[in-house]
Amino acid sequence: MPKLLALTVAATLTLVLAIACGSSGEGGREVQITQSEDGCTPTRIEADTGEQLKFVMTNETSGIYELEGEEGTEFEEVVVPEGKSRSAGFTVPNEEGTYPLKCYVPDGVETIIEIKAILGSGSPAAAAGDTEGQVNVELSDFHIATSKETIDDGDVTFVAKNVGPEKEHELVIVRTDLSPDALSTNVDGSIDESAEGVEVIAEIEDVAVGDSGRLTIELASGAYVLLCNIVDTQSGTEPLAHYAEGMVTAFTVE
Amino acid sequence: MLFSLLVTAREGIEIALIVTILLGYLRRIDQKRHFREIWYGVGAAAVLSLAIGIGLELASRELDGRVLEAFEGFTMLFAVAVLTWMLFWMKRHSAGISGELRHQINTALSRGSVVALTLLAFSSVGREGLETVLFLFAGSNSGSSDVMFILGGVAGFALAVAVGVVLYYGSAKLPLRQFFFASAVALMVLAAGMLSNALMELQEAALLSELGPRPWDTESIISATSDLGKFLHTILGYDSAPTLAQITLYWAYLAAVLSVYVAWPSPTPMAAQRQVAATVVVPVAEGE
């Protein structure tokens, strides 16, 4: 009997070790997901096809939170205990498309996080750089430069790179016939995104210095404005609206 | 994989033992022509168990979200209850099981009822089959990949068949009593983990809300999302930050069933000896 038990224990340990050594380290780009009483942020994650991501989920509530794949997205359910952080890897599929994740409290708030997969930098289309349907946008403090001012209608890919040196930026694509410097603004100097004659089509949010954001969208022909609508607020100083500082440029789709 | 291997090996060997006793006795009383009926019964039990397994799997695929989690949670609780009961039943009755089966064969043959033999095999094997399916299903939603899980299950059954063949031809004495004891302990550990996992499922189904504080967090040592973490989750109910309710239930169950199982009185010293004879020697002896 002791022999048999010893043998069982030894076999189990060997198996555990084999699995432990075999398990691959979770690499990949870290994506922070915050789980709060009101839902999860961000609700949209840009990624390259085939990219390895590592979700770091932080549950700020006092109950459990879950994250799992929706509609066929292959991401096994992860339970994040109250007040804890958990991480899990996700490999973006090789097909371009949107892969939804459900971030939810059992019987409570539910947020759909969309992972937008676009052809990765390793892919032929991206390797070609500034291709036909692509606009490279350089965001800086406080200027927006585009690789082209007009583009044909249809699917347009914006690749926005923040070259800094200091501030975080975003790229807002606005459909408007107004001139870039004539948009109506809020008191803090940012543009009023719900004003008449202005339609926000899409945005690449929160691009940190050195980072790039990528977005493919179908655009109809017309006049557009690209801008950064971030306002820096610091106590004791005037709000600093990036738009008012000059982060805006006209863009035409033919 | 270890999970399914352990479950099917244990349950499969119980089945092999029953079938060996039935066939061995028929052979001894020169009724080998009735082997067919026994195999019909075993076949029918296998089909029924498989059908129930597929049914459970299909049902769980139809379900979604909270309902699915509640379904899984309750299946786990049910599986633990059935398993615990069966382990104790087996320990209590293993002494007489051989004699009982032989008695039932005699009754069936004396009534000239061939169907009764099939039914006998069907009911004794079917019970083990259902237990296997239930426990496999309850442990299948977490842990290793499907392929490994199935491989483990198949390997366990293959081992059981091998044991059955050896028992029938009586070429060796197998340490079955030791195996039953060791596997019972292992299954109790699995069951304790399953209880803890069931609480978690029910919490995810929003049927339980307050499970108490989480005294520790070992996520940085063994991540619950890593392969090792998932493996330990299936086998031991590992959770990097378990709630007090999970910890308490796990240890309370393990302490209770283990101490009762080890201390469970064998009916009489004589019966205890017969138990050894019944499980190990008799099928071998009957082969002579």
XYZ file of C-alpha atoms in Angstrom:
542
model
C 0.000 0.000 0.000
C 2.628 2.639 0.897
C 4.431 1.725 -2.307
C 1.294 2.300 -4.348
C 0.584 5.609 -2.644
C 4.146 6.764 -3.158
C 3.911 5.794 -6.783
C 0.658 7.718 -7.232
C 2.118 10.801 -5.574
C 5.264 10.582 -7.701
C 3.247 10.211 -10.890
C 1.072 13.186 -9.996
C 4.046 15.378 -9.184
C 5.733 14.462 -12.443
C 2.600 15.359 -14.352
C 2.240 18.674 -12.534
C 5.853 19.535 -13.267
C 5.482 18.542 -16.902
C 2.484 20.805 -17.254
C 4.126 23.642 -15.358
C 7.196 23.564 -17.563
C 5.129 23.139 -20.686
C 2.930 26.140 -20.028
C 4.091 29.010 -22.134
C 4.734 32.366 -20.562
C 2.060 34.902 -21.322
C 3.644 37.557 -23.412
C 2.060 40.096 -25.651
C 0.927 43.666 -25.488
C -0.704 44.554 -22.210
C -4.212 45.943 -22.418
C -5.663 47.335 -19.201
C -9.354 46.684 -18.653
C -11.007 48.459 -15.768
C -14.128 46.910 -14.298
C -16.210 49.381 -12.321
C -19.757 49.698 -11.005
C -20.789 51.333 -14.287
C -19.216 48.804 -16.632
C -15.899 48.148 -18.251
C -13.468 50.402 -20.088
C -12.252 50.577 -22.749
C -15.083 49.322 -24.925
C -12.930 49.136 -28.007
C -9.478 47.696 -28.462
C -7.484 48.080 -31.643
C -5.193 45.218 -32.493
C -3.308 43.710 -35.374
C -4.479 40.397 -36.748
C -2.588 37.564 -35.123
C -1.330 39.842 -32.369
C -0.785 38.444 -28.909
C -2.582 40.496 -26.281
C -2.514 40.256 -22.533
C -5.608 41.576 -20.823
C -5.008 42.899 -17.350
C -8.411 43.165 -15.709
C -8.836 45.191 -12.562
C -12.058 44.775 -10.676
C -12.832 47.910 -8.676
C -16.200 46.707 -7.400
C -17.061 44.739 -4.277
C -18.386 41.708 -6.162
C -17.018 39.305 -8.747
C -16.621 40.378 -12.364
C -16.267 38.161 -15.429
C -14.789 38.502 -18.875
C -15.500 36.009 -21.624
C -15.677 35.690 -25.390
C -18.977 36.449 -27.089
C -20.361 35.259 -30.419
C -17.603 32.784 -31.041
C -14.670 34.858 -29.821
C -12.286 32.308 -28.383
C -11.602 33.638 -24.945
C -12.272 31.403 -21.978
C -14.155 32.914 -19.081
C -12.006 34.619 -16.464
C -13.471 35.446 -13.076
C -11.937 38.459 -11.389
C -12.600 38.482 -7.638
C -13.639 41.727 -5.981
C -10.800 44.217 -5.661
C -8.343 41.958 -7.512
C -6.428 42.060 -10.760
C -6.218 39.100 -13.099
C -4.535 38.698 -16.435
C -5.129 36.385 -19.357
C -3.699 36.060 -22.830
C -5.638 36.412 -26.047
C -4.442 35.767 -29.556
C -6.195 37.986 -32.066
C -7.489 35.811 -34.938
C -5.830 36.084 -38.308
C -9.030 37.235 -39.971
C -9.800 40.934 -39.982
C -12.963 41.729 -38.098
C -14.534 42.617 -34.793
C -14.314 40.164 -31.928
C -16.607 40.945 -29.017
C -15.897 40.154 -25.376
C -18.495 40.320 -22.663
C -17.410 42.030 -19.469
C -20.050 41.627 -16.787
C -21.205 41.235 -13.245
C -23.421 38.156 -12.811
C -26.963 39.452 -13.010
C -25.599 43.003 -13.183
C -23.985 45.476 -15.546
C -22.712 44.174 -18.827
C -20.314 45.819 -21.268
C -19.362 44.547 -24.687
C -15.711 45.179 -25.461
C -14.968 45.039 -29.151
C -11.582 43.908 -30.317
C -11.085 45.359 -33.722
C -8.579 43.256 -35.633
C -6.922 44.896 -38.603
C -4.248 43.518 -40.845
C -1.117 43.508 -38.766
C 2.098 45.356 -39.485
C 3.544 42.044 -40.537
C 0.964 41.742 -43.295
C 1.695 42.674 -46.901
C -0.759 45.555 -46.998
C 0.672 47.228 -43.936
C 4.254 46.531 -44.913
C 3.675 48.548 -48.061
C 3.249 51.532 -45.767
C 1.270 54.376 -47.173
C -1.019 52.399 -49.455
C -3.956 53.551 -51.476
C -6.665 53.368 -48.816
C -4.469 54.433 -45.946
C -3.779 57.793 -44.369
C -0.890 58.147 -41.969
C -1.575 60.787 -39.386
C 1.047 62.339 -37.162
C -0.244 63.724 -33.910
C 2.062 66.093 -32.030
C 1.828 68.883 -29.445
C -0.130 70.628 -31.029
C -0.357 69.792 -34.658
C -1.955 67.219 -36.972
C -0.147 66.246 -40.154
C -1.573 63.803 -42.695
C 0.209 61.873 -45.427
C -2.515 62.948 -47.855
C -5.285 65.521 -47.864
C -7.698 63.690 -50.145
C -8.609 60.058 -50.575
C -11.087 58.011 -52.600
C -14.320 57.018 -50.910
C -14.728 53.509 -49.513
C -12.717 51.828 -46.779
C -10.159 54.200 -45.372
C -7.534 53.183 -42.845
C -6.218 55.825 -40.511
C -2.962 55.116 -38.741
C -2.466 57.771 -36.096
C 0.937 58.029 -34.466
C 1.544 60.245 -31.485
C 5.045 61.718 -31.810
C 4.666 63.750 -28.635
C 6.730 65.048 -27.092
C 4.489 65.175 -24.015
C 0.751 64.949 -24.393
C -1.655 62.134 -25.033
C -3.744 62.709 -28.150
C -6.663 61.297 -30.076
C -7.905 61.451 -33.636
C -11.521 62.421 -34.172
C -12.936 62.114 -37.672
C -15.720 64.605 -38.187
C -17.973 64.982 -41.210
C -18.731 68.681 -41.675
C -18.931 71.302 -44.377
C -17.678 73.940 -41.931
C -14.132 75.141 -42.170
C -11.720 73.526 -39.653
C -11.366 76.637 -37.538
C -15.066 77.517 -37.541
C -16.469 74.648 -35.479
C -18.565 75.663 -32.497
C -16.830 75.069 -29.205
C -17.640 74.460 -25.571
C -16.554 76.808 -22.811
C -13.347 74.847 -22.265
C -12.336 75.317 -25.874
C -13.090 71.814 -27.137
C -15.455 71.424 -30.066
C -19.101 70.670 -29.410
C -19.415 67.155 -30.877
C -23.200 67.321 -30.894
C -23.481 70.724 -32.557
C -25.481 71.166 -35.725
C -23.631 70.569 -38.992
C -21.103 68.382 -37.222
C -21.137 64.595 -37.259
C -18.525 62.575 -35.408
C -17.859 59.523 -37.601
C -15.257 57.690 -35.549
C -12.301 58.228 -33.315
C -9.045 56.665 -32.277
C -8.983 57.436 -28.600
C -6.164 57.941 -26.148
C -2.977 57.458 -28.121
C -0.053 57.746 -25.719
C 3.249 59.273 -26.789
C 5.067 56.835 -29.042
C 1.969 54.708 -29.627
C -0.090 54.262 -32.747
C -3.797 53.735 -33.213
C -5.375 52.206 -36.235
C -8.907 52.410 -37.567
C -10.541 51.305 -40.779
C -13.834 52.865 -41.664
C -16.029 53.264 -44.725
C -16.229 56.929 -45.695
C -18.610 58.537 -48.186
C -17.338 61.380 -50.311
C -17.526 64.803 -48.732
C -15.680 67.254 -46.552
C -14.181 66.083 -43.253
C -12.170 67.528 -40.443
C -9.616 65.601 -38.415
C -8.951 66.899 -34.940
C -7.893 66.111 -31.423
C -10.586 66.996 -28.934
C -8.685 66.393 -25.732
C -8.742 69.085 -23.055
C -6.035 69.035 -20.406
C -7.361 70.253 -17.102
C -5.061 70.993 -14.216
C -6.079 72.825 -11.108
C -4.806 76.362 -11.048
C -4.358 76.633 -14.791
C -6.683 77.376 -17.656
C -8.045 74.287 -19.465
C -5.884 73.529 -22.470
C -7.978 72.449 -25.477
C -5.827 70.735 -28.089
C -8.267 71.863 -30.784
C -7.882 75.483 -29.792
C -4.102 74.987 -29.821
C -4.304 74.053 -33.481
C -4.764 70.288 -33.618
C -7.149 70.304 -36.553
C -6.883 69.804 -40.279
C -9.201 69.522 -43.270
C -9.585 66.240 -45.105
C -11.513 65.422 -48.273
C -13.021 62.166 -49.472
C -13.687 62.161 -53.212
C -6.496 14.446 -18.374
C -5.535 13.045 -14.979
C -9.068 13.793 -13.846
C -10.806 11.769 -16.552
C -8.187 9.026 -16.323
C -8.750 8.631 -12.609
C -12.531 8.615 -12.895
C -12.800 6.141 -15.763
C -10.087 3.859 -14.358
C -11.829 3.608 -11.011
C -15.362 3.255 -12.371
C -14.207 1.097 -15.263
C -12.493 -1.355 -12.925
C -15.655 -1.550 -10.832
C -17.504 -2.442 -14.033
C -14.795 -4.926 -15.037
C -15.101 -6.563 -11.640
C -18.864 -6.950 -11.961
C -18.656 -8.321 -15.495
C -15.864 -10.701 -14.464
C -17.923 -12.039 -11.580
C -20.931 -12.570 -13.860
C -18.956 -14.233 -16.668
C -16.727 -16.197 -14.297
C -19.708 -17.696 -12.526
C -21.518 -18.584 -15.748
C -18.373 -20.286 -16.963
C -18.043 -22.247 -13.759
C -21.604 -23.538 -13.886
C -21.125 -24.350 -17.543
C -23.549 -21.791 -18.883
C -21.165 -20.083 -21.245
C -23.915 -19.860 -23.843
C -25.480 -17.136 -21.705
C -22.438 -14.885 -22.135
C -24.321 -13.217 -24.964
C -27.084 -11.980 -22.664
C -24.533 -10.477 -20.279
C -22.865 -8.625 -23.127
C -26.263 -7.355 -24.328
C -26.833 -5.928 -20.881
C -23.374 -4.349 -20.763
C -23.883 -2.933 -24.253
C -27.275 -1.468 -23.362
C -25.812 0.103 -20.210
C -22.986 1.615 -22.252
C -25.444 3.033 -24.784
C -27.637 4.486 -22.052
C -24.681 6.081 -20.246
C -23.352 7.501 -23.478
C -26.800 8.851 -24.373
C -27.113 10.549 -20.985
C -23.629 11.995 -21.344
C -24.461 13.371 -24.785
C -27.784 14.648 -23.464
C -26.079 16.545 -20.639
C -23.523 17.972 -23.048
C -26.179 19.067 -25.551
C -28.312 20.563 -22.789
C -25.359 22.563 -21.534
C -24.705 23.866 -25.042
C -28.290 25.056 -25.332
C -27.991 26.934 -22.074
C -26.283 30.234 -21.756
C -24.926 32.611 -19.180
C -26.329 32.366 -15.686
C -28.584 29.401 -16.420
C -25.611 27.427 -17.702
C -23.551 28.298 -14.655
C -26.381 27.303 -12.330
C -26.784 24.043 -14.287
C -23.075 23.309 -13.987
C -23.030 24.205 -10.317
C -25.940 21.931 -9.452
C -24.578 19.090 -11.598
C -21.321 19.310 -9.655
C -23.130 19.195 -6.322
C -25.202 16.242 -7.520
C -22.123 14.433 -8.828
C -20.353 14.899 -5.502
C -23.395 13.568 -3.631
C -23.720 10.496 -5.886
C -19.993 9.817 -5.816
C -19.714 10.098 -2.052
C -22.684 7.824 -1.563
C -21.370 5.261 -4.044
C -17.906 5.179 -2.470
C -19.417 4.361 0.891
C -21.863 1.899 -0.608
C -19.018 0.138 -2.398
C -16.989 -0.077 0.769
C -19.910 -1.452 2.723
C -21.132 -3.945 0.147
C -17.992 -5.048 -1.622
C -17.859 -7.914 0.857
C -21.064 -9.423 -0.395
C -21.212 -8.245 -3.961
C -19.809 -11.401 -5.492
C -22.176 -13.696 -3.624
C -25.096 -11.424 -4.340
C -24.461 -11.389 -8.070
C -24.084 -15.177 -8.165
C -27.332 -15.505 -6.276
C -29.074 -13.266 -8.792
C -27.701 -15.313 -11.681
C -29.041 -18.476 -10.111
C -32.457 -16.899 -9.683
C -32.481 -15.689 -13.286
C -31.416 -19.074 -14.649
C -33.830 -21.067 -12.487
C -36.698 -18.976 -13.780
C -35.415 -19.714 -17.231
C -35.574 -16.046 -17.958
C -32.871 -15.017 -20.346
C -33.993 -11.401 -20.244
C -33.370 -11.363 -16.502
C -29.674 -12.012 -17.097
C -29.487 -9.103 -19.504
C -31.312 -6.922 -17.004
C -28.963 -7.970 -14.221
C -25.903 -6.986 -16.244
C -27.639 -3.846 -17.439
C -28.576 -2.593 -13.983
C -25.278 -3.384 -12.265
C -23.147 -1.925 -15.039
C -25.553 0.924 -15.803
C -25.301 2.300 -12.286
C -21.526 2.542 -12.585
C -21.861 3.984 -16.074
C -24.192 6.760 -14.927
C -21.862 7.617 -12.094
C -18.959 7.842 -14.529
C -20.845 10.058 -16.940
C -22.111 12.376 -14.247
C -18.702 12.875 -12.706
C -16.956 13.280 -16.043
C -19.494 15.850 -17.140
C -19.222 17.817 -13.910
C -15.452 17.952 -14.267
C -15.305 18.613 -17.971
C -16.103 22.317 -18.204
C -12.883 23.399 -16.623
C -9.351 22.318 -17.144
C -7.425 20.672 -19.876
C -8.328 20.661 -23.533
C -11.084 18.429 -24.890
C -8.659 16.110 -26.642
C -6.608 15.480 -23.521
C -9.746 14.996 -21.471
C -11.097 12.361 -23.862
C -7.693 10.694 -24.125
C -7.540 10.421 -20.353
C -11.014 8.889 -20.251
C -10.196 6.368 -22.980
C -6.910 5.452 -21.292
C -8.750 4.859 -18.019
C -11.246 2.538 -19.688
C -8.468 0.713 -21.545
C -6.786 0.098 -18.205
C -10.088 -1.197 -16.817
C -10.536 -3.587 -19.755
C -7.012 -4.891 -19.245
C -7.737 -5.464 -15.567
C -10.967 -7.242 -16.518
C -9.160 -9.576 -18.921
C -6.496 -10.405 -16.341
C -9.174 -11.057 -13.721
C -11.187 -13.296 -16.026
C -8.291 -15.449 -17.128
C -6.982 -15.414 -13.602
C -3.360 -15.224 -14.598
C -2.393 -12.831 -11.836
C -3.496 -11.520 -8.508
C -4.137 -7.820 -8.708
C -3.902 -5.531 -5.695
C -7.516 -4.493 -6.201
C -8.237 -3.741 -2.589
C -5.364 -1.285 -2.470
C -6.461 0.187 -5.751
C -10.002 0.722 -4.503
C -8.765 2.361 -1.343
C -6.287 4.659 -3.101
C -8.710 5.603 -5.863
C -11.488 6.264 -3.332
C -9.234 8.715 -1.525
C -8.241 10.326 -4.829
C -11.879 10.646 -5.874
C -12.746 12.268 -2.551
C -10.051 14.865 -3.182
C -11.529 15.468 -6.646
C -14.983 15.727 -5.102
C -13.820 18.272 -2.514
C -12.384 20.415 -5.306
C -15.595 20.031 -7.232
C -17.580 21.275 -4.225
C -15.450 24.404 -4.075
C -15.834 24.893 -7.831
C -19.593 24.392 -7.515
C -19.797 27.276 -5.041
C -17.939 29.455 -7.538
C -20.301 28.458 -10.356
C -23.310 29.260 -8.209
C -21.768 32.616 -7.352
C -21.251 33.273 -11.063
C -24.883 32.326 -11.585
C -25.740 35.035 -9.024
C -27.469 32.445 -6.841
C -24.942 32.949 -4.069
C -23.575 36.358 -3.327
C -21.798 36.468 0.022
C -19.116 33.809 0.270
C -17.002 35.674 2.757
C -13.590 37.304 2.513
C -10.672 35.972 0.520
C -7.872 35.380 3.026
C -5.060 35.087 0.477
C -4.167 35.695 -3.146
C -1.627 33.403 -4.780
C -2.240 34.686 -8.307
C 1.374 35.844 -8.599
C 2.625 32.339 -7.722
C 0.226 30.209 -9.739
C -2.063 32.211 -11.989
C -5.611 30.858 -12.193
C -5.530 31.495 -15.948
C -2.302 29.561 -16.549
C -2.301 25.948 -17.691
C -1.040 24.806 -14.310
C -3.691 26.884 -12.551
C -6.472 25.400 -14.665
C -5.128 21.896 -14.118
C -5.037 22.364 -10.358
C -8.476 23.936 -10.528
C -9.913 20.719 -11.956
C -7.992 18.339 -9.712
C -7.900 20.217 -6.428
C -10.401 23.028 -6.953
C -7.508 25.511 -6.978
C -8.527 29.129 -6.883
C -5.859 31.796 -6.450
C -8.069 33.771 -4.081
C -10.727 31.452 -2.680
C -13.483 32.705 -0.445
C -13.754 31.605 3.164
C -16.874 29.581 2.307
C -14.981 27.638 -0.386
C -12.024 26.939 1.913
C -14.259 25.841 4.767
C -16.412 23.575 2.635
C -13.384 22.002 0.958
C -11.626 21.053 4.186
C -14.781 20.180 6.071
C -15.870 17.759 3.338
C -12.426 16.229 2.981
C -11.950 15.808 6.724
C -15.427 14.377 7.215
C -15.488 11.850 4.358
C -11.877 10.760 4.771
C -12.135 10.136 8.480
C -15.460 8.337 8.147
C -14.205 6.327 5.167
C -11.031 5.199 6.871
C -12.832 4.484 10.136
C -15.873 2.929 8.445
C -16.398 -0.347 10.231
C -16.253 -3.455 8.118
C -19.349 -5.458 9.079
C -17.468 -8.234 10.915
C -13.885 -9.461 10.842
C -15.093 -12.394 8.801
C -16.832 -10.171 6.329
C -13.674 -8.126 6.060
C -11.819 -11.240 5.042
C -14.539 -12.137 2.624
C -14.230 -8.655 1.192
C -10.656 -9.382 0.242
C -11.700 -12.719 -1.132
C -14.605 -11.266 -3.055
C -12.696 -8.498 -4.710
C -9.413 -10.193 -5.335
C -9.387 -13.927 -5.052
C -12.821 -15.139 -5.983
C -12.900 -14.117 -9.630
C -9.457 -15.655 -9.957
C -10.443 -18.803 -8.131
C -13.578 -19.138 -10.193
C -11.470 -19.169 -13.264
C -9.981 -22.521 -12.325
